[in-house]
Amino acid sequence: MTPTAVNYAEALYQLEIPLSAVQAAEEIYGSNAQLQKALKNPVVPQREKDALIPRIFPKESVNLLRVLCLHGSIDLLSQVRQAYEELIRQKNKVLRATLTCVTPPDEATQARLKDFIRKKHHAKEVELDIVRDSSLVGGFILSCGGSVYDWSLSGRIQRMKQTLTRR
């Protein structure tokens, strides 16, 4: 994410713009190639873009889109949405974690992993993304908040090899 996208996200947060409006604007923009072409085109006058935007996009996102067009930054919309989601998570102390495993764990195990993450990283909530990877052989790798907890069989084998080759 660019610093510009982060700045836009901070402004959206201060203005209390609903995330759903930004998501809807991104979806509308991303699904229409002609609209993208028109809003990116520097030859199209800003007043025409300003007139078009309120007719297509949610009213809460109109000012953001006008400013992005004015500065030739409409392609940052996706990054702005991502930065805004991340900022909202940070403000609400919600941590996003990724669990890489061979087979997804049951609900009870997921709950224990979330509790572990909450305590370790002082988070209120945890969003757990599950990624399947058969190359792990067994176990799992948990990544969150810049930390990686590798409890996979392949990781243990690799650490054992490193230990044995050092001697």
Short mmCIF file of N, CA and C in Angstrom, two decimals:
data_model
loop_
_atom_site.label_atom_id
_atom_site.label_comp_id
_atom_site.label_asym_id
_atom_site.label_seq_id
_atom_site.Cartn_x
_atom_site.Cartn_y
_atom_site.Cartn_z
N MET A 1 0.84 -1.19 0.00
CA MET A 1 0.00 0.00 0.00
C MET A 1 0.88 1.25 0.00
N THR A 2 0.46 2.20 -0.75
CA THR A 2 1.21 3.45 -0.83
C THR A 2 0.84 4.37 0.34
N PRO A 3 1.74 5.27 0.70
CA PRO A 3 1.42 6.23 1.75
C PRO A 3 0.19 7.09 1.39
N THR A 4 0.02 7.36 0.11
CA THR A 4 -1.13 8.14 -0.33
C THR A 4 -2.43 7.41 -0.01
N ALA A 5 -2.46 6.10 -0.28
CA ALA A 5 -3.65 5.31 0.01
C ALA A 5 -3.94 5.30 1.51
N VAL A 6 -2.89 5.20 2.31
CA VAL A 6 -3.05 5.21 3.77
C VAL A 6 -3.60 6.56 4.22
N ASN A 7 -3.13 7.66 3.62
CA ASN A 7 -3.64 8.99 3.97
C ASN A 7 -5.12 9.12 3.65
N TYR A 8 -5.52 8.62 2.48
CA TYR A 8 -6.94 8.65 2.12
C TYR A 8 -7.76 7.82 3.12
N ALA A 9 -7.23 6.66 3.51
CA ALA A 9 -7.93 5.79 4.46
C ALA A 9 -8.11 6.50 5.80
N GLU A 10 -7.08 7.20 6.25
CA GLU A 10 -7.19 7.94 7.52
C GLU A 10 -8.25 9.04 7.43
N ALA A 11 -8.31 9.71 6.28
CA ALA A 11 -9.34 10.74 6.10
C ALA A 11 -10.73 10.12 6.12
N LEU A 12 -10.89 8.97 5.48
CA LEU A 12 -12.18 8.28 5.49
C LEU A 12 -12.59 7.91 6.91
N TYR A 13 -11.61 7.45 7.69
CA TYR A 13 -11.89 7.06 9.07
C TYR A 13 -12.33 8.28 9.90
N GLN A 14 -11.63 9.39 9.73
CA GLN A 14 -11.99 10.59 10.47
C GLN A 14 -13.36 11.12 10.08
N LEU A 15 -13.72 10.94 8.81
CA LEU A 15 -15.02 11.39 8.33
C LEU A 15 -16.13 10.38 8.60
N GLU A 16 -15.75 9.22 9.16
CA GLU A 16 -16.68 8.14 9.49
C GLU A 16 -17.48 7.67 8.28
N ILE A 17 -16.80 7.53 7.16
CA ILE A 17 -17.42 7.00 5.94
C ILE A 17 -17.58 5.49 6.13
N PRO A 18 -18.75 4.95 5.86
CA PRO A 18 -18.94 3.49 6.03
C PRO A 18 -18.04 2.70 5.08
N LEU A 19 -17.44 1.67 5.61
CA LEU A 19 -16.59 0.80 4.80
C LEU A 19 -17.39 0.20 3.65
N SER A 20 -18.64 -0.11 3.90
CA SER A 20 -19.49 -0.71 2.87
C SER A 20 -19.61 0.20 1.64
N ALA A 21 -19.61 1.51 1.83
CA ALA A 21 -19.71 2.44 0.71
C ALA A 21 -18.44 2.40 -0.14
N VAL A 22 -17.30 2.29 0.52
CA VAL A 22 -16.02 2.23 -0.20
C VAL A 22 -15.92 0.89 -0.94
N GLN A 23 -16.35 -0.19 -0.28
CA GLN A 23 -16.34 -1.50 -0.93
C GLN A 23 -17.26 -1.51 -2.15
N ALA A 24 -18.44 -0.92 -2.01
CA ALA A 24 -19.38 -0.87 -3.14
C ALA A 24 -18.80 -0.05 -4.29
N ALA A 25 -18.16 1.07 -3.97
CA ALA A 25 -17.55 1.90 -5.01
C ALA A 25 -16.45 1.14 -5.74
N GLU A 26 -15.64 0.41 -4.99
CA GLU A 26 -14.58 -0.38 -5.62
C GLU A 26 -15.17 -1.46 -6.52
N GLU A 27 -16.22 -2.09 -6.07
CA GLU A 27 -16.87 -3.15 -6.85
C GLU A 27 -17.45 -2.58 -8.15
N ILE A 28 -18.13 -1.45 -8.05
CA ILE A 28 -18.71 -0.81 -9.24
C ILE A 28 -17.60 -0.40 -10.21
N TYR A 29 -16.59 0.24 -9.69
CA TYR A 29 -15.48 0.71 -10.52
C TYR A 29 -14.77 -0.46 -11.20
N GLY A 30 -14.51 -1.51 -10.43
CA GLY A 30 -13.78 -2.66 -10.96
C GLY A 30 -14.55 -3.48 -11.97
N SER A 31 -15.87 -3.39 -11.95
CA SER A 31 -16.68 -4.23 -12.83
C SER A 31 -17.03 -3.58 -14.16
N ASN A 32 -16.61 -2.33 -14.38
CA ASN A 32 -17.00 -1.64 -15.60
C ASN A 32 -15.76 -1.00 -16.27
N ALA A 33 -15.28 -1.65 -17.33
CA ALA A 33 -14.07 -1.18 -18.02
C ALA A 33 -14.26 0.20 -18.65
N GLN A 34 -15.45 0.48 -19.18
CA GLN A 34 -15.69 1.79 -19.79
C GLN A 34 -15.67 2.90 -18.75
N LEU A 35 -16.22 2.61 -17.58
CA LEU A 35 -16.21 3.59 -16.49
C LEU A 35 -14.77 3.86 -16.06
N GLN A 36 -13.97 2.81 -15.93
CA GLN A 36 -12.56 2.97 -15.56
C GLN A 36 -11.84 3.86 -16.57
N LYS A 37 -12.08 3.58 -17.83
CA LYS A 37 -11.43 4.33 -18.90
C LYS A 37 -11.82 5.81 -18.82
N ALA A 38 -13.10 6.09 -18.60
CA ALA A 38 -13.58 7.48 -18.54
C ALA A 38 -13.01 8.21 -17.34
N LEU A 39 -12.99 7.56 -16.17
CA LEU A 39 -12.51 8.24 -14.96
C LEU A 39 -10.99 8.40 -14.94
N LYS A 40 -10.27 7.53 -15.63
CA LYS A 40 -8.81 7.64 -15.71
C LYS A 40 -8.36 8.66 -16.74
N ASN A 41 -9.17 8.86 -17.75
CA ASN A 41 -8.79 9.67 -18.90
C ASN A 41 -8.58 11.13 -18.51
N PRO A 42 -7.37 11.66 -18.69
CA PRO A 42 -7.12 13.06 -18.34
C PRO A 42 -7.75 14.05 -19.32
N VAL A 43 -8.19 13.56 -20.47
CA VAL A 43 -8.82 14.43 -21.46
C VAL A 43 -10.27 14.74 -21.08
N VAL A 44 -10.91 13.81 -20.35
CA VAL A 44 -12.29 14.03 -19.91
C VAL A 44 -12.26 15.10 -18.82
N PRO A 45 -13.00 16.19 -19.01
CA PRO A 45 -12.99 17.28 -18.03
C PRO A 45 -13.48 16.82 -16.64
N GLN A 46 -12.90 17.41 -15.62
CA GLN A 46 -13.25 17.05 -14.25
C GLN A 46 -14.74 17.31 -13.98
N ARG A 47 -15.30 18.35 -14.54
CA ARG A 47 -16.73 18.64 -14.30
C ARG A 47 -17.62 17.52 -14.82
N GLU A 48 -17.20 16.87 -15.91
CA GLU A 48 -17.98 15.73 -16.43
C GLU A 48 -17.87 14.52 -15.49
N LYS A 49 -16.68 14.32 -14.96
CA LYS A 49 -16.48 13.23 -14.00
C LYS A 49 -17.29 13.51 -12.74
N ASP A 50 -17.25 14.77 -12.29
CA ASP A 50 -18.00 15.16 -11.10
C ASP A 50 -19.50 14.96 -11.28
N ALA A 51 -20.00 15.14 -12.49
CA ALA A 51 -21.42 14.94 -12.76
C ALA A 51 -21.76 13.46 -12.87
N LEU A 52 -20.85 12.66 -13.36
CA LEU A 52 -21.08 11.23 -13.55
C LEU A 52 -21.05 10.44 -12.25
N ILE A 53 -20.11 10.75 -11.41
CA ILE A 53 -19.86 9.97 -10.18
C ILE A 53 -21.11 9.83 -9.29
N PRO A 54 -21.84 10.90 -8.97
CA PRO A 54 -23.00 10.72 -8.08
C PRO A 54 -24.12 9.88 -8.68
N ARG A 55 -24.16 9.78 -9.99
CA ARG A 55 -25.21 8.99 -10.62
C ARG A 55 -24.92 7.50 -10.56
N ILE A 56 -23.67 7.12 -10.30
CA ILE A 56 -23.28 5.71 -10.36
C ILE A 56 -22.90 5.14 -8.99
N PHE A 57 -22.24 5.92 -8.17
CA PHE A 57 -21.65 5.42 -6.93
C PHE A 57 -22.49 5.80 -5.70
N PRO A 58 -22.30 5.05 -4.59
CA PRO A 58 -23.00 5.39 -3.34
C PRO A 58 -22.63 6.82 -2.91
N LYS A 59 -23.61 7.52 -2.35
CA LYS A 59 -23.40 8.93 -2.02
C LYS A 59 -22.27 9.15 -1.02
N GLU A 60 -22.04 8.18 -0.12
CA GLU A 60 -20.97 8.34 0.87
C GLU A 60 -19.58 8.31 0.25
N SER A 61 -19.47 7.72 -0.94
CA SER A 61 -18.15 7.58 -1.57
C SER A 61 -17.90 8.63 -2.67
N VAL A 62 -18.87 9.48 -2.94
CA VAL A 62 -18.77 10.44 -4.04
C VAL A 62 -17.58 11.38 -3.88
N ASN A 63 -17.41 11.96 -2.71
CA ASN A 63 -16.30 12.91 -2.52
C ASN A 63 -14.94 12.24 -2.68
N LEU A 64 -14.81 11.02 -2.15
CA LEU A 64 -13.55 10.29 -2.31
C LEU A 64 -13.24 10.10 -3.79
N LEU A 65 -14.21 9.65 -4.56
CA LEU A 65 -13.98 9.39 -5.98
C LEU A 65 -13.67 10.67 -6.75
N ARG A 66 -14.34 11.75 -6.39
CA ARG A 66 -14.05 13.03 -7.05
C ARG A 66 -12.62 13.47 -6.78
N VAL A 67 -12.18 13.34 -5.55
CA VAL A 67 -10.81 13.73 -5.20
C VAL A 67 -9.80 12.82 -5.89
N LEU A 68 -10.07 11.51 -5.91
CA LEU A 68 -9.16 10.59 -6.59
C LEU A 68 -9.05 10.94 -8.07
N CYS A 69 -10.16 11.24 -8.70
CA CYS A 69 -10.14 11.64 -10.12
C CYS A 69 -9.40 12.96 -10.31
N LEU A 70 -9.65 13.90 -9.44
CA LEU A 70 -9.02 15.22 -9.54
C LEU A 70 -7.50 15.11 -9.52
N HIS A 71 -6.99 14.20 -8.70
CA HIS A 71 -5.54 14.04 -8.55
C HIS A 71 -4.98 12.92 -9.43
N GLY A 72 -5.81 12.38 -10.31
CA GLY A 72 -5.34 11.31 -11.20
C GLY A 72 -4.97 10.04 -10.46
N SER A 73 -5.64 9.79 -9.34
CA SER A 73 -5.30 8.65 -8.48
C SER A 73 -6.42 7.63 -8.37
N ILE A 74 -7.33 7.59 -9.33
CA ILE A 74 -8.47 6.69 -9.23
C ILE A 74 -8.03 5.23 -9.14
N ASP A 75 -6.87 4.90 -9.70
CA ASP A 75 -6.38 3.53 -9.62
C ASP A 75 -5.99 3.12 -8.20
N LEU A 76 -5.92 4.07 -7.29
CA LEU A 76 -5.61 3.77 -5.89
C LEU A 76 -6.82 3.29 -5.10
N LEU A 77 -7.99 3.27 -5.71
CA LEU A 77 -9.22 2.94 -4.98
C LEU A 77 -9.12 1.61 -4.24
N SER A 78 -8.59 0.59 -4.88
CA SER A 78 -8.45 -0.71 -4.24
C SER A 78 -7.50 -0.64 -3.04
N GLN A 79 -6.40 0.07 -3.20
CA GLN A 79 -5.44 0.23 -2.10
C GLN A 79 -6.05 1.03 -0.95
N VAL A 80 -6.83 2.04 -1.29
CA VAL A 80 -7.49 2.85 -0.27
C VAL A 80 -8.44 1.97 0.54
N ARG A 81 -9.22 1.14 -0.16
CA ARG A 81 -10.15 0.24 0.54
C ARG A 81 -9.39 -0.71 1.46
N GLN A 82 -8.29 -1.29 0.97
CA GLN A 82 -7.50 -2.21 1.79
C GLN A 82 -6.92 -1.49 3.01
N ALA A 83 -6.39 -0.30 2.80
CA ALA A 83 -5.82 0.47 3.91
C ALA A 83 -6.91 0.86 4.92
N TYR A 84 -8.09 1.16 4.41
CA TYR A 84 -9.21 1.54 5.29
C TYR A 84 -9.65 0.34 6.12
N GLU A 85 -9.75 -0.83 5.50
CA GLU A 85 -10.10 -2.04 6.25
C GLU A 85 -9.06 -2.31 7.34
N GLU A 86 -7.79 -2.18 6.99
CA GLU A 86 -6.72 -2.43 7.96
C GLU A 86 -6.77 -1.40 9.10
N LEU A 87 -7.03 -0.15 8.79
CA LEU A 87 -7.12 0.89 9.81
C LEU A 87 -8.28 0.61 10.76
N ILE A 88 -9.41 0.21 10.22
CA ILE A 88 -10.57 -0.13 11.05
C ILE A 88 -10.23 -1.30 11.96
N ARG A 89 -9.53 -2.31 11.42
CA ARG A 89 -9.12 -3.44 12.26
C ARG A 89 -8.21 -2.97 13.40
N GLN A 90 -7.24 -2.12 13.07
CA GLN A 90 -6.31 -1.62 14.08
C GLN A 90 -7.05 -0.85 15.17
N LYS A 91 -7.94 0.02 14.77
CA LYS A 91 -8.67 0.85 15.74
C LYS A 91 -9.57 -0.01 16.64
N ASN A 92 -10.08 -1.11 16.09
CA ASN A 92 -10.95 -2.00 16.86
C ASN A 92 -10.20 -3.16 17.49
N LYS A 93 -8.86 -3.13 17.40
CA LYS A 93 -7.99 -4.18 17.93
C LYS A 93 -8.39 -5.57 17.41
N VAL A 94 -8.59 -5.62 16.10
CA VAL A 94 -8.89 -6.89 15.43
C VAL A 94 -7.63 -7.29 14.68
N LEU A 95 -7.14 -8.48 14.95
CA LEU A 95 -5.92 -8.96 14.33
C LEU A 95 -6.27 -10.01 13.29
N ARG A 96 -5.66 -9.90 12.14
CA ARG A 96 -5.88 -10.88 11.08
C ARG A 96 -4.74 -11.89 11.13
N ALA A 97 -5.10 -13.17 11.12
CA ALA A 97 -4.11 -14.24 11.18
C ALA A 97 -4.35 -15.23 10.05
N THR A 98 -3.29 -15.90 9.64
CA THR A 98 -3.39 -16.90 8.60
C THR A 98 -2.93 -18.23 9.17
N LEU A 99 -3.77 -19.24 9.01
CA LEU A 99 -3.46 -20.59 9.43
C LEU A 99 -3.25 -21.43 8.18
N THR A 100 -2.02 -21.88 7.98
CA THR A 100 -1.70 -22.73 6.84
C THR A 100 -1.63 -24.15 7.35
N CYS A 101 -2.42 -25.04 6.76
CA CYS A 101 -2.50 -26.41 7.26
C CYS A 101 -2.86 -27.38 6.14
N VAL A 102 -2.69 -28.67 6.42
CA VAL A 102 -3.05 -29.70 5.45
C VAL A 102 -4.56 -29.88 5.43
N THR A 103 -5.14 -30.00 6.62
CA THR A 103 -6.60 -30.11 6.74
C THR A 103 -7.08 -29.06 7.73
N PRO A 104 -8.17 -28.39 7.43
CA PRO A 104 -8.67 -27.35 8.33
C PRO A 104 -9.05 -27.92 9.70
N PRO A 105 -8.74 -27.20 10.77
CA PRO A 105 -9.09 -27.68 12.11
C PRO A 105 -10.58 -27.52 12.40
N ASP A 106 -11.04 -28.26 13.39
CA ASP A 106 -12.45 -28.13 13.79
C ASP A 106 -12.66 -26.82 14.54
N GLU A 107 -13.89 -26.52 14.83
CA GLU A 107 -14.25 -25.24 15.47
C GLU A 107 -13.58 -25.05 16.83
N ALA A 108 -13.50 -26.12 17.61
CA ALA A 108 -12.89 -26.03 18.95
C ALA A 108 -11.41 -25.67 18.85
N THR A 109 -10.71 -26.27 17.91
CA THR A 109 -9.29 -25.98 17.72
C THR A 109 -9.10 -24.55 17.22
N GLN A 110 -9.97 -24.12 16.31
CA GLN A 110 -9.90 -22.74 15.84
C GLN A 110 -10.11 -21.76 16.99
N ALA A 111 -11.04 -22.07 17.86
CA ALA A 111 -11.30 -21.21 19.02
C ALA A 111 -10.07 -21.13 19.93
N ARG A 112 -9.40 -22.27 20.16
CA ARG A 112 -8.19 -22.27 20.98
C ARG A 112 -7.07 -21.45 20.33
N LEU A 113 -6.93 -21.57 19.01
CA LEU A 113 -5.92 -20.79 18.30
C LEU A 113 -6.22 -19.29 18.40
N LYS A 114 -7.48 -18.93 18.26
CA LYS A 114 -7.87 -17.52 18.38
C LYS A 114 -7.60 -17.00 19.79
N ASP A 115 -7.88 -17.82 20.81
CA ASP A 115 -7.59 -17.41 22.19
C ASP A 115 -6.09 -17.19 22.38
N PHE A 116 -5.28 -18.09 21.83
CA PHE A 116 -3.82 -17.98 21.90
C PHE A 116 -3.37 -16.65 21.29
N ILE A 117 -3.89 -16.35 20.11
CA ILE A 117 -3.51 -15.12 19.41
C ILE A 117 -3.97 -13.88 20.19
N ARG A 118 -5.20 -13.93 20.71
CA ARG A 118 -5.72 -12.79 21.49
C ARG A 118 -4.81 -12.49 22.68
N LYS A 119 -4.43 -13.53 23.41
CA LYS A 119 -3.59 -13.33 24.59
C LYS A 119 -2.19 -12.88 24.21
N LYS A 120 -1.62 -13.50 23.21
CA LYS A 120 -0.23 -13.22 22.81
C LYS A 120 -0.08 -11.82 22.22
N HIS A 121 -1.08 -11.37 21.47
CA HIS A 121 -0.97 -10.10 20.76
C HIS A 121 -1.91 -9.02 21.30
N HIS A 122 -2.57 -9.28 22.42
CA HIS A 122 -3.46 -8.31 23.07
C HIS A 122 -4.53 -7.76 22.11
N ALA A 123 -5.18 -8.66 21.42
CA ALA A 123 -6.24 -8.29 20.46
C ALA A 123 -7.60 -8.57 21.06
N LYS A 124 -8.60 -7.80 20.64
CA LYS A 124 -9.98 -8.06 21.07
C LYS A 124 -10.60 -9.17 20.23
N GLU A 125 -10.34 -9.12 18.94
CA GLU A 125 -10.90 -10.09 18.00
C GLU A 125 -9.80 -10.63 17.10
N VAL A 126 -10.05 -11.79 16.54
CA VAL A 126 -9.12 -12.41 15.60
C VAL A 126 -9.90 -12.88 14.38
N GLU A 127 -9.43 -12.47 13.21
CA GLU A 127 -9.98 -12.97 11.95
C GLU A 127 -8.99 -14.02 11.45
N LEU A 128 -9.45 -15.25 11.34
CA LEU A 128 -8.57 -16.35 10.98
C LEU A 128 -8.84 -16.79 9.54
N ASP A 129 -7.84 -16.61 8.68
CA ASP A 129 -7.91 -17.09 7.30
C ASP A 129 -7.22 -18.45 7.25
N ILE A 130 -7.88 -19.42 6.63
CA ILE A 130 -7.33 -20.76 6.55
C ILE A 130 -6.89 -21.05 5.13
N VAL A 131 -5.61 -21.44 4.99
CA VAL A 131 -5.03 -21.77 3.70
C VAL A 131 -4.57 -23.22 3.75
N ARG A 132 -4.98 -23.99 2.75
CA ARG A 132 -4.59 -25.41 2.70
C ARG A 132 -3.28 -25.55 1.93
N ASP A 133 -2.36 -26.35 2.49
CA ASP A 133 -1.06 -26.60 1.86
C ASP A 133 -0.62 -28.02 2.21
N SER A 134 -0.71 -28.92 1.24
CA SER A 134 -0.37 -30.33 1.50
C SER A 134 1.13 -30.55 1.67
N SER A 135 1.95 -29.59 1.28
CA SER A 135 3.40 -29.76 1.42
C SER A 135 3.87 -29.72 2.87
N LEU A 136 3.00 -29.33 3.79
CA LEU A 136 3.37 -29.27 5.21
C LEU A 136 3.45 -30.66 5.83
N VAL A 137 2.90 -31.66 5.19
CA VAL A 137 2.83 -33.05 5.64
C VAL A 137 1.85 -33.21 6.79
N GLY A 138 1.96 -32.39 7.80
CA GLY A 138 1.07 -32.42 8.96
C GLY A 138 1.32 -31.18 9.80
N GLY A 139 0.49 -30.96 10.80
CA GLY A 139 0.63 -29.78 11.65
C GLY A 139 0.15 -28.54 10.94
N PHE A 140 0.69 -27.37 11.37
CA PHE A 140 0.24 -26.11 10.79
C PHE A 140 1.25 -25.01 11.03
N ILE A 141 1.08 -23.92 10.30
CA ILE A 141 1.86 -22.70 10.47
C ILE A 141 0.86 -21.57 10.72
N LEU A 142 1.06 -20.85 11.81
CA LEU A 142 0.19 -19.74 12.18
C LEU A 142 0.98 -18.44 12.04
N SER A 143 0.48 -17.52 11.21
CA SER A 143 1.14 -16.23 10.98
C SER A 143 0.20 -15.12 11.41
N CYS A 144 0.71 -14.21 12.26
CA CYS A 144 -0.11 -13.08 12.69
C CYS A 144 0.77 -12.01 13.32
N GLY A 145 0.41 -10.78 13.08
CA GLY A 145 1.09 -9.66 13.73
C GLY A 145 2.60 -9.68 13.58
N GLY A 146 3.12 -10.14 12.46
CA GLY A 146 4.56 -10.19 12.25
C GLY A 146 5.23 -11.41 12.87
N SER A 147 4.48 -12.27 13.52
CA SER A 147 5.02 -13.49 14.13
C SER A 147 4.60 -14.71 13.32
N VAL A 148 5.47 -15.70 13.29
CA VAL A 148 5.16 -16.96 12.62
C VAL A 148 5.43 -18.09 13.62
N TYR A 149 4.39 -18.91 13.83
CA TYR A 149 4.51 -20.07 14.72
C TYR A 149 4.41 -21.31 13.83
N ASP A 150 5.54 -22.01 13.69
CA ASP A 150 5.60 -23.14 12.77
C ASP A 150 5.54 -24.44 13.56
N TRP A 151 4.37 -25.07 13.55
CA TRP A 151 4.17 -26.36 14.19
C TRP A 151 3.90 -27.43 13.14
N SER A 152 4.48 -27.23 11.96
CA SER A 152 4.27 -28.20 10.88
C SER A 152 5.34 -29.28 10.94
N LEU A 153 5.02 -30.45 10.42
CA LEU A 153 5.99 -31.53 10.38
C LEU A 153 7.16 -31.17 9.47
N SER A 154 6.88 -30.53 8.34
CA SER A 154 7.97 -30.15 7.44
C SER A 154 8.90 -29.13 8.12
N GLY A 155 8.34 -28.22 8.90
CA GLY A 155 9.15 -27.25 9.64
C GLY A 155 9.99 -27.92 10.71
N ARG A 156 9.42 -28.89 11.39
CA ARG A 156 10.18 -29.61 12.42
C ARG A 156 11.31 -30.42 11.80
N ILE A 157 11.04 -31.04 10.66
CA ILE A 157 12.09 -31.80 9.96
C ILE A 157 13.21 -30.86 9.53
N GLN A 158 12.85 -29.70 9.01
CA GLN A 158 13.85 -28.72 8.58
C GLN A 158 14.70 -28.25 9.76
N ARG A 159 14.09 -27.99 10.90
CA ARG A 159 14.84 -27.56 12.10
C ARG A 159 15.74 -28.68 12.59
N MET A 160 15.26 -29.94 12.50
CA MET A 160 16.08 -31.06 12.91
C MET A 160 17.29 -31.19 12.01
N LYS A 161 17.12 -31.01 10.71
CA LYS A 161 18.23 -31.07 9.76
C LYS A 161 19.26 -29.98 10.08
N GLN A 162 18.78 -28.77 10.38
CA GLN A 162 19.69 -27.68 10.72
C GLN A 162 20.47 -27.97 11.98
N THR A 163 19.81 -28.55 12.97
CA THR A 163 20.47 -28.89 14.23
C THR A 163 21.53 -29.96 14.01
N LEU A 164 21.21 -30.97 13.24
CA LEU A 164 22.15 -32.06 12.99
C LEU A 164 23.34 -31.64 12.15
N THR A 165 23.13 -30.75 11.20
CA THR A 165 24.25 -30.31 10.35
C THR A 165 25.17 -29.31 11.03
N ARG A 166 24.75 -28.71 12.11
CA ARG A 166 25.61 -27.79 12.86
C ARG A 166 26.65 -28.52 13.68
N ARG A 167 26.39 -29.76 14.01
CA ARG A 167 27.31 -30.49 14.89
C ARG A 167 28.44 -31.09 14.13
#
